[in-house]
PDB file of C-alpha atoms in Angstrom:
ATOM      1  CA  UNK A   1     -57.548  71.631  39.333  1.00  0.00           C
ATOM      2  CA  UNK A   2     -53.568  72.337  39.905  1.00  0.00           C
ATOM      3  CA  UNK A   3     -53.823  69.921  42.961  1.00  0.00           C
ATOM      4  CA  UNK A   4     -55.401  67.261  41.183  1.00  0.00           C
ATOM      5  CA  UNK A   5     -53.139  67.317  37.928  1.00  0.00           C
ATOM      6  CA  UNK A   6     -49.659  67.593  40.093  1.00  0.00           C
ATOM      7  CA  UNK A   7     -51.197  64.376  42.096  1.00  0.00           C
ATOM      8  CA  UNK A   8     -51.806  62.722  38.986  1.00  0.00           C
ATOM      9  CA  UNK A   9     -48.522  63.735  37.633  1.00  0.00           C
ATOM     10  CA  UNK A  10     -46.676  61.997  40.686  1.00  0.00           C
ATOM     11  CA  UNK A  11     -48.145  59.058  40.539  1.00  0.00           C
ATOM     12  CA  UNK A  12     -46.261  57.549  37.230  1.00  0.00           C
ATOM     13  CA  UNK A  13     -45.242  60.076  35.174  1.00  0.00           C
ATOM     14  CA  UNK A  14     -42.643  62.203  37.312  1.00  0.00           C
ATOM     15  CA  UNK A  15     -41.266  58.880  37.944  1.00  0.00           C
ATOM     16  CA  UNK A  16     -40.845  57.225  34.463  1.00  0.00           C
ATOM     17  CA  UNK A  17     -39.022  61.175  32.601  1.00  0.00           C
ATOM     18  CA  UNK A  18     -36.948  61.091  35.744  1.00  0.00           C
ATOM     19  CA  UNK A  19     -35.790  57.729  34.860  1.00  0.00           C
ATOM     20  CA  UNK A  20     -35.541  58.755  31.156  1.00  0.00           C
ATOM     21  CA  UNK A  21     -33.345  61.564  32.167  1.00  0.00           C
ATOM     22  CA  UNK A  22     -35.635  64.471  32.097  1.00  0.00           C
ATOM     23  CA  UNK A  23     -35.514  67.419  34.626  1.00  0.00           C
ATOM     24  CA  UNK A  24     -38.242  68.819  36.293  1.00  0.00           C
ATOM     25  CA  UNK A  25     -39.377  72.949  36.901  1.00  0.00           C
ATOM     26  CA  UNK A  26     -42.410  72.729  37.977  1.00  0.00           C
ATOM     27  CA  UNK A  27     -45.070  71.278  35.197  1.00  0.00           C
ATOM     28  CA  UNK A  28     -42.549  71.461  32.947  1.00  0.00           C
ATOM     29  CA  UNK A  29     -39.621  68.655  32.297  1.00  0.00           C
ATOM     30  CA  UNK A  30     -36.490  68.810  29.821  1.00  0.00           C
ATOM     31  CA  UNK A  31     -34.285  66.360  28.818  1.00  0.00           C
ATOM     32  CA  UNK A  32     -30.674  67.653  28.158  1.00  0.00           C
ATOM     33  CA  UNK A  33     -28.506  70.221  30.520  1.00  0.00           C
ATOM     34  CA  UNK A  34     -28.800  74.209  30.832  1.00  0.00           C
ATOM     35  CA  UNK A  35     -27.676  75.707  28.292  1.00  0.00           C
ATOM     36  CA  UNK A  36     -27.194  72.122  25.801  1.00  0.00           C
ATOM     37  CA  UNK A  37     -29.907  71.076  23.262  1.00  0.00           C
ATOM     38  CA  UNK A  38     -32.844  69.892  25.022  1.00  0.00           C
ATOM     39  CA  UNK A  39     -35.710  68.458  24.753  1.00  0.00           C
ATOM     40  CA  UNK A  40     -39.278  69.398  26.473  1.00  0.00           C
ATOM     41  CA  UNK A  41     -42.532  68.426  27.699  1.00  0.00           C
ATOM     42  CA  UNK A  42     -44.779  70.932  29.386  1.00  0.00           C
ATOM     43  CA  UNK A  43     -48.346  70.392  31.194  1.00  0.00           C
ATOM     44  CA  UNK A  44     -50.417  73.303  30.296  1.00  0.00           C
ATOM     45  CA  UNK A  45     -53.787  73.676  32.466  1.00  0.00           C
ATOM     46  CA  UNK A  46     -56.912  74.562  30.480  1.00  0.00           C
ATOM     47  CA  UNK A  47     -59.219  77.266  31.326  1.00  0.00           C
ATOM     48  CA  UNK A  48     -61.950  75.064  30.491  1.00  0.00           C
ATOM     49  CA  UNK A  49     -61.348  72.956  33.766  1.00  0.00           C
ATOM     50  CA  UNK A  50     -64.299  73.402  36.445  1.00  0.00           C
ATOM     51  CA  UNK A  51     -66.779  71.545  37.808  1.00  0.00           C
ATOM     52  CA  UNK A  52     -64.907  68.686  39.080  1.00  0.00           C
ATOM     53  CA  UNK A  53     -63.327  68.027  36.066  1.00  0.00           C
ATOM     54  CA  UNK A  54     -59.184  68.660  35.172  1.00  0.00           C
ATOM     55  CA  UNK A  55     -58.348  69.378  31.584  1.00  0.00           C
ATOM     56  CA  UNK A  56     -54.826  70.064  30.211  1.00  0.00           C
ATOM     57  CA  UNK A  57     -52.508  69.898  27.362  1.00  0.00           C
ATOM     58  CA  UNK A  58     -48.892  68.430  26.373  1.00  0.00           C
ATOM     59  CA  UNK A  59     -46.986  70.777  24.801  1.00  0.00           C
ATOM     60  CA  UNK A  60     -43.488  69.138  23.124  1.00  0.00           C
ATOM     61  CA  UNK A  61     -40.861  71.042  21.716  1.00  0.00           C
ATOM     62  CA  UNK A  62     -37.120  70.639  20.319  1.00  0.00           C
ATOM     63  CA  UNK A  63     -34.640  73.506  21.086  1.00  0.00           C
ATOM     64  CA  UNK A  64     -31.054  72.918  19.406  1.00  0.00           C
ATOM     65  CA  UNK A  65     -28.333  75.438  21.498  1.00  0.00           C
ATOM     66  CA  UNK A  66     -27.642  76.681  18.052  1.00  0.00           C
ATOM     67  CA  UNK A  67     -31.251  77.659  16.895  1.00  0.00           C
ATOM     68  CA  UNK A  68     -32.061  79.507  20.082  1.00  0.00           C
ATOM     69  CA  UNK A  69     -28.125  81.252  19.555  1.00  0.00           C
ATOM     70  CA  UNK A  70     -29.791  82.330  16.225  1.00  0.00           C
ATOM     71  CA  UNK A  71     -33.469  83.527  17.902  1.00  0.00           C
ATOM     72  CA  UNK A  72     -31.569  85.824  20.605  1.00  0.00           C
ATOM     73  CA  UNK A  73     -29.607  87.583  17.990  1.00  0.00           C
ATOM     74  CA  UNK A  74     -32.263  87.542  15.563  1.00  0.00           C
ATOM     75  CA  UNK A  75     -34.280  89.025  18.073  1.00  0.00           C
ATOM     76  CA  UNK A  76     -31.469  90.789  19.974  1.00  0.00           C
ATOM     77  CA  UNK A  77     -33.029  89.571  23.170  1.00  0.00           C
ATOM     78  CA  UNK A  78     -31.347  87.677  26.111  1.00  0.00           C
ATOM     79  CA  UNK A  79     -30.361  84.119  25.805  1.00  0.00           C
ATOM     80  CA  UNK A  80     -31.991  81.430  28.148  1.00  0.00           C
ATOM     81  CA  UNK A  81     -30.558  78.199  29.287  1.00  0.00           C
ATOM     82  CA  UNK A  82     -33.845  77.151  29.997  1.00  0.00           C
ATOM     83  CA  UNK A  83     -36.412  78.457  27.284  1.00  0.00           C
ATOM     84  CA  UNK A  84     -40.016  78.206  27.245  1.00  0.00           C
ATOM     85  CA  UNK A  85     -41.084  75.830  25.013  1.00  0.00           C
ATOM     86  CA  UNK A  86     -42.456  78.429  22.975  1.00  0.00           C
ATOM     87  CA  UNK A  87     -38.854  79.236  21.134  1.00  0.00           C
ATOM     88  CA  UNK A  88     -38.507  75.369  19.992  1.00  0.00           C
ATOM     89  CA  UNK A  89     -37.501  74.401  16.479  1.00  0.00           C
ATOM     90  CA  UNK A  90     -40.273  71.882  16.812  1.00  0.00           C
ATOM     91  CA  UNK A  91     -43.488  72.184  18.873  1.00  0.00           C
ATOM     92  CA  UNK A  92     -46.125  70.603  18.694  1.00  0.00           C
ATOM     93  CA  UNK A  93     -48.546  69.150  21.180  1.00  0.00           C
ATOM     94  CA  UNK A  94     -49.421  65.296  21.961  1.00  0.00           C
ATOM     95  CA  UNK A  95     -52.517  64.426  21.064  1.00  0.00           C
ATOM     96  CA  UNK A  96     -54.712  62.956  23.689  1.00  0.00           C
ATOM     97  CA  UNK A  97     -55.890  59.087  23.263  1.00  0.00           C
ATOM     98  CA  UNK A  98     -59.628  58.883  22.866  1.00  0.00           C
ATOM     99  CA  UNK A  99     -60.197  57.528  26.158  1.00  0.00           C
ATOM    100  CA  UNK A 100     -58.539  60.519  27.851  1.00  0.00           C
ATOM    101  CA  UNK A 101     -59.828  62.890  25.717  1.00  0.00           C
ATOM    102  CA  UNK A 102     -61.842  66.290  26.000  1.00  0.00           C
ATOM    103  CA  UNK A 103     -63.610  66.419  22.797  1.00  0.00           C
ATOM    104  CA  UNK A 104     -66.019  68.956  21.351  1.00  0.00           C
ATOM    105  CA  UNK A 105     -69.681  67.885  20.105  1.00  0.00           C
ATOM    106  CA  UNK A 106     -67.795  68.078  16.576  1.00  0.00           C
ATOM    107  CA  UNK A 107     -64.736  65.970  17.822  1.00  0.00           C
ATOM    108  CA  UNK A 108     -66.991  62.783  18.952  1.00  0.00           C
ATOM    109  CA  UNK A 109     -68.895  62.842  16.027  1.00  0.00           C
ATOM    110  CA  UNK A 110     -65.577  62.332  13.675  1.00  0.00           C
ATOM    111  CA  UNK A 111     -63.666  60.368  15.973  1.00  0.00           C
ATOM    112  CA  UNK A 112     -61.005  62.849  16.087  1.00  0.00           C
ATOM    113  CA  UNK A 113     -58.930  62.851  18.858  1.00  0.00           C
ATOM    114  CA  UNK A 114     -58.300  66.476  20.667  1.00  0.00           C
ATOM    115  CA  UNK A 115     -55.593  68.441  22.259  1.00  0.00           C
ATOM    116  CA  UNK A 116     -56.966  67.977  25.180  1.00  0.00           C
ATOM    117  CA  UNK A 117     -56.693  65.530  27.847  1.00  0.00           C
ATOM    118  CA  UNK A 118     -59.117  65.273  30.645  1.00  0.00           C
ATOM    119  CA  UNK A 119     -60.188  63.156  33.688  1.00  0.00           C
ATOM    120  CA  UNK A 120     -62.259  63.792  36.564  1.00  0.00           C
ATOM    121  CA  UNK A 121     -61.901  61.248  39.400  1.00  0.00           C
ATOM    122  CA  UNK A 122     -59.082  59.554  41.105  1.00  0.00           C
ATOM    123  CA  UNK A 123     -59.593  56.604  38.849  1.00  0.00           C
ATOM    124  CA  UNK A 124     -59.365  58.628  35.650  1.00  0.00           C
ATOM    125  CA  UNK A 125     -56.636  60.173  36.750  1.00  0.00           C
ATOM    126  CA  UNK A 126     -54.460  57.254  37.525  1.00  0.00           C
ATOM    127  CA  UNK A 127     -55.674  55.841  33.759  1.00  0.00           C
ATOM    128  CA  UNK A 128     -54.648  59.772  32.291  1.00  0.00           C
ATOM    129  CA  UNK A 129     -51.630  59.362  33.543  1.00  0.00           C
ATOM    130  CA  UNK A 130     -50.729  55.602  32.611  1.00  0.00           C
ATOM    131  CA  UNK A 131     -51.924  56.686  29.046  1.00  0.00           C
ATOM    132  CA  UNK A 132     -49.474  59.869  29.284  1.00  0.00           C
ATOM    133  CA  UNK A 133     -46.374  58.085  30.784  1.00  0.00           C
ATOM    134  CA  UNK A 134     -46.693  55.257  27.925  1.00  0.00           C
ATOM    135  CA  UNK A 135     -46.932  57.743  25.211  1.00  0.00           C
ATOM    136  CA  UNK A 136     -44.038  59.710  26.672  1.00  0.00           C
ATOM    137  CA  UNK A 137     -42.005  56.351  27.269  1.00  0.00           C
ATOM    138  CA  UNK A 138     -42.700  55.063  23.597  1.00  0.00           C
ATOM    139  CA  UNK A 139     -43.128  57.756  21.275  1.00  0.00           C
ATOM    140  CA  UNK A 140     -42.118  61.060  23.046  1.00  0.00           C
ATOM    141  CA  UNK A 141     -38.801  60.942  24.874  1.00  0.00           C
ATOM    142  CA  UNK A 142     -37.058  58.806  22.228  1.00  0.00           C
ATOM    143  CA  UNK A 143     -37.919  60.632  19.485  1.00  0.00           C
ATOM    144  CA  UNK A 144     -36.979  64.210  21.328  1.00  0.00           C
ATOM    145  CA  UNK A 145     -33.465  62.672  21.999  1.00  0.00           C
ATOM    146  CA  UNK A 146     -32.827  61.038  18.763  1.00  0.00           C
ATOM    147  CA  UNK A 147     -33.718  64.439  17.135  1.00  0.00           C
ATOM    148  CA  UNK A 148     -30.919  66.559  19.543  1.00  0.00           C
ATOM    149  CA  UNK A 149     -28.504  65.222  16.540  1.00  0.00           C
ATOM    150  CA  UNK A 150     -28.963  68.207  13.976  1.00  0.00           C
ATOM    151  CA  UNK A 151     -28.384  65.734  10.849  1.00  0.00           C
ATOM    152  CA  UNK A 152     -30.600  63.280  12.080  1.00  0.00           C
ATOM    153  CA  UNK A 153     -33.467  66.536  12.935  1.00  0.00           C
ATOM    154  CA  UNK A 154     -32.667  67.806   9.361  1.00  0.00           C
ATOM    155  CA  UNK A 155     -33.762  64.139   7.913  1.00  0.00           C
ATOM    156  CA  UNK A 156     -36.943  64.343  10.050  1.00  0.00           C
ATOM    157  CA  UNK A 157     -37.836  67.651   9.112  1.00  0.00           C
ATOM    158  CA  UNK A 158     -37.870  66.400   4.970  1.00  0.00           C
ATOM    159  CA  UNK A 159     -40.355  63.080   5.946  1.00  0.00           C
ATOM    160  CA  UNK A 160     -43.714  63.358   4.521  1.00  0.00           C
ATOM    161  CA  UNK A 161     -45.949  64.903   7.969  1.00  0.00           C
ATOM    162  CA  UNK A 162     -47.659  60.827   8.147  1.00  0.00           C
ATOM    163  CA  UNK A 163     -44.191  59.781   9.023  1.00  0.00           C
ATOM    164  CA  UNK A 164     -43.183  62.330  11.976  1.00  0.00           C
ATOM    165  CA  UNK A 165     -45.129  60.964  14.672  1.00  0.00           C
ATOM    166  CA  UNK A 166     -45.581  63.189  17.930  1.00  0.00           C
ATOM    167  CA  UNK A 167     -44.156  66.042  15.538  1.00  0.00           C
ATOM    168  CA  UNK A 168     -46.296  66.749  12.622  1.00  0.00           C
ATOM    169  CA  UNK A 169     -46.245  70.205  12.221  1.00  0.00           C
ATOM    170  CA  UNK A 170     -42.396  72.115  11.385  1.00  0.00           C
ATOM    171  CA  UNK A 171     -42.816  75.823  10.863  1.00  0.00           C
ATOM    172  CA  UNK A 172     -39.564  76.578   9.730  1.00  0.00           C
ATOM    173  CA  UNK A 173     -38.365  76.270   6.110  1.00  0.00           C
ATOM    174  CA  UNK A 174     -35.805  73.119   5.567  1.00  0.00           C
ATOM    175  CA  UNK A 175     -32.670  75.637   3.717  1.00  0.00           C
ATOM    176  CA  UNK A 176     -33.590  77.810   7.350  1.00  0.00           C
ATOM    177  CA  UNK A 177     -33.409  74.691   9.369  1.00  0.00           C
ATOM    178  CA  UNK A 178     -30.098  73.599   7.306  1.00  0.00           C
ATOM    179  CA  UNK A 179     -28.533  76.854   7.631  1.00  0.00           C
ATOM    180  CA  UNK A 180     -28.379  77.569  10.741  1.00  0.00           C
ATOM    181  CA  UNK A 181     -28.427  74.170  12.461  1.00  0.00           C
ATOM    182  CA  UNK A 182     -25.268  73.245  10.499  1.00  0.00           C
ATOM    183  CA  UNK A 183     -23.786  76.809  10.681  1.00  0.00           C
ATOM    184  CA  UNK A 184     -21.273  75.557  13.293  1.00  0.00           C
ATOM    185  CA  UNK A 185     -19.995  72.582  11.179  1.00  0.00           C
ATOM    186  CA  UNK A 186     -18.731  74.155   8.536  1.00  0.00           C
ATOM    187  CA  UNK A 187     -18.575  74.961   5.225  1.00  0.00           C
ATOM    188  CA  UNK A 188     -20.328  72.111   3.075  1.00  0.00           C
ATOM    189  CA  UNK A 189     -22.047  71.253   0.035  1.00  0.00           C
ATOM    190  CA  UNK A 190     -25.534  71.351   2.083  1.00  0.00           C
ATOM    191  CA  UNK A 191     -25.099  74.740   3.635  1.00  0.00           C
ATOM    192  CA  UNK A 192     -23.854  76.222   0.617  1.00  0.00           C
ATOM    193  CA  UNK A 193     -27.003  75.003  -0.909  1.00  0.00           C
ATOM    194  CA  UNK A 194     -29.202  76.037   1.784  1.00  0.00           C
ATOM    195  CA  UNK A 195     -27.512  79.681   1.200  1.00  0.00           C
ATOM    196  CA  UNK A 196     -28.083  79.875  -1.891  1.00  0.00           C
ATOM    197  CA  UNK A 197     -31.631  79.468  -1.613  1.00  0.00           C
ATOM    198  CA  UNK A 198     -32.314  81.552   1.215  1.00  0.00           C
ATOM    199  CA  UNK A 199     -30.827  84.543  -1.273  1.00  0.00           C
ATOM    200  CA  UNK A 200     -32.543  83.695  -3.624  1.00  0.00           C
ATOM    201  CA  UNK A 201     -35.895  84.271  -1.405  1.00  0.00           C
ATOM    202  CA  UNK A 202     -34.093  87.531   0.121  1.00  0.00           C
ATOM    203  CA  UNK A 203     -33.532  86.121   3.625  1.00  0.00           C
ATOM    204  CA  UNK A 204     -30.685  87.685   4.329  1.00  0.00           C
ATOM    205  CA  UNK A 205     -30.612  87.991   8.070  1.00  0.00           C
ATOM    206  CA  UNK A 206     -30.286  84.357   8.382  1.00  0.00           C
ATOM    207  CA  UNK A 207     -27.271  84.370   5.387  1.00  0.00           C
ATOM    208  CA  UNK A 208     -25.642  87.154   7.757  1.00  0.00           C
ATOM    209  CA  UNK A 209     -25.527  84.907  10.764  1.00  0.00           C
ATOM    210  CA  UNK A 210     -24.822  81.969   8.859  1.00  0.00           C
ATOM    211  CA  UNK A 211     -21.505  83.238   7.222  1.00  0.00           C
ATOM    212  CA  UNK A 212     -20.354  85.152  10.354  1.00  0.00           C
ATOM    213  CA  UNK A 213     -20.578  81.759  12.073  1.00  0.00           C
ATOM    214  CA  UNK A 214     -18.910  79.890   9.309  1.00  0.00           C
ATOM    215  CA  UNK A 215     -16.525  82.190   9.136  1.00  0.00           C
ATOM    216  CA  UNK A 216     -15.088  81.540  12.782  1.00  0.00           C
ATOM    217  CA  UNK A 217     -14.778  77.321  12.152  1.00  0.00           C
TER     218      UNK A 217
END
């Protein structure tokens, strides 16, 4: 399986994110510098590979310097300049087009296209990978750097789920988001607001750290 999905993954995807900009560790490929905002795509194998076939998902996920800043001393843990994906602002993972797709008896009854992706030749692998590296090219990458701007990831965030493409899901509250991710800016009218809701709902760990960064701009 892991020989199979790293030769698909040379053929024309490791090209077309190098091109884009994106660095590679292993499976997994990030677009902005150590330690910067970045943005990242990870190949996950599936345990449900076997039997000559290769089954995997994307994993995506947005990581502002900033919010991870506010994770390690939320968390008092280290801070990476290379974080698993896992510690994103935004993750999510890419849907797999139906023609690519490992779906469940359930799944090809409704149509509905899975989080897995799956081939299991040479041929389907080349046509996995032309689907991935399009989808990456078009929707992913463009959308992960546009979104490194923390006003233009705060207007995502606020868009009805239809409207956020490769991002549907946000787990984080928008006066959290606001907080923090313009903690460095400032004092404004929108992080004031954003404070005063979060005491108002009695989260005041992420008021601390928001006025003792505001308090050294």
């Amino acid at each position: 399986m892991a020989n199979a999905m790293d030769a698909m993954l040379a053929r024309d995807f490791q090209p077309a994110v190098k091109a884009l900009g994106f660095r590679r560790t292993g499976r997994t490929y990030r677009l902005g510098a150590k330690g910067q905002d970045q943005g990242v795509i990870n190949l996950q194998g599936s345990s449900g590979s076997g039997f000559g076939a290769t089954i995997f998902y994307v994993n995506l996920a947005l990581m502002p310097r900033i919010w991870l800043e506010f994770g390690s001393w939320f968390s008092n843990s280290a801070l990476k300049d290379d974080p698993d994906e896992v510690f994103g602002v935004l993750r999510n993972r890419l849907l797999a087009p139906i023609d690519v797709a490992a779906r469940s008896r359930g799944d090809s009854l409704t149509g509905i296209p899975s989080q897995q992706w799956r081939f299991s030749n040479d041929e389907e692998a080349e046509h996995c990978g032309r689907r991935l590296t399009m989808l990456v090219e078009r929707d992913v990458a463009p959308l992960l750097d546009e979104l490194r701007d923390p006003v233009k990831l705060l207007d995502f965030v606020v868009r009805p789920e239809a409207e956020r493409g490769v991002f549907r899901e946000i787990e984080p509250g928008p006066e959290v988001l606001t907080a923090v991710l313009l903690a460095d800016s400032g004092p404004s009218e929108r992080v004031d607001s954003a404070l005063k809701k979060l005491r108002l709902q009695g989260i005041d760990r992420v008021v601390e750290w928001v006025e003792m960064r505001l308090s050294r701009t």
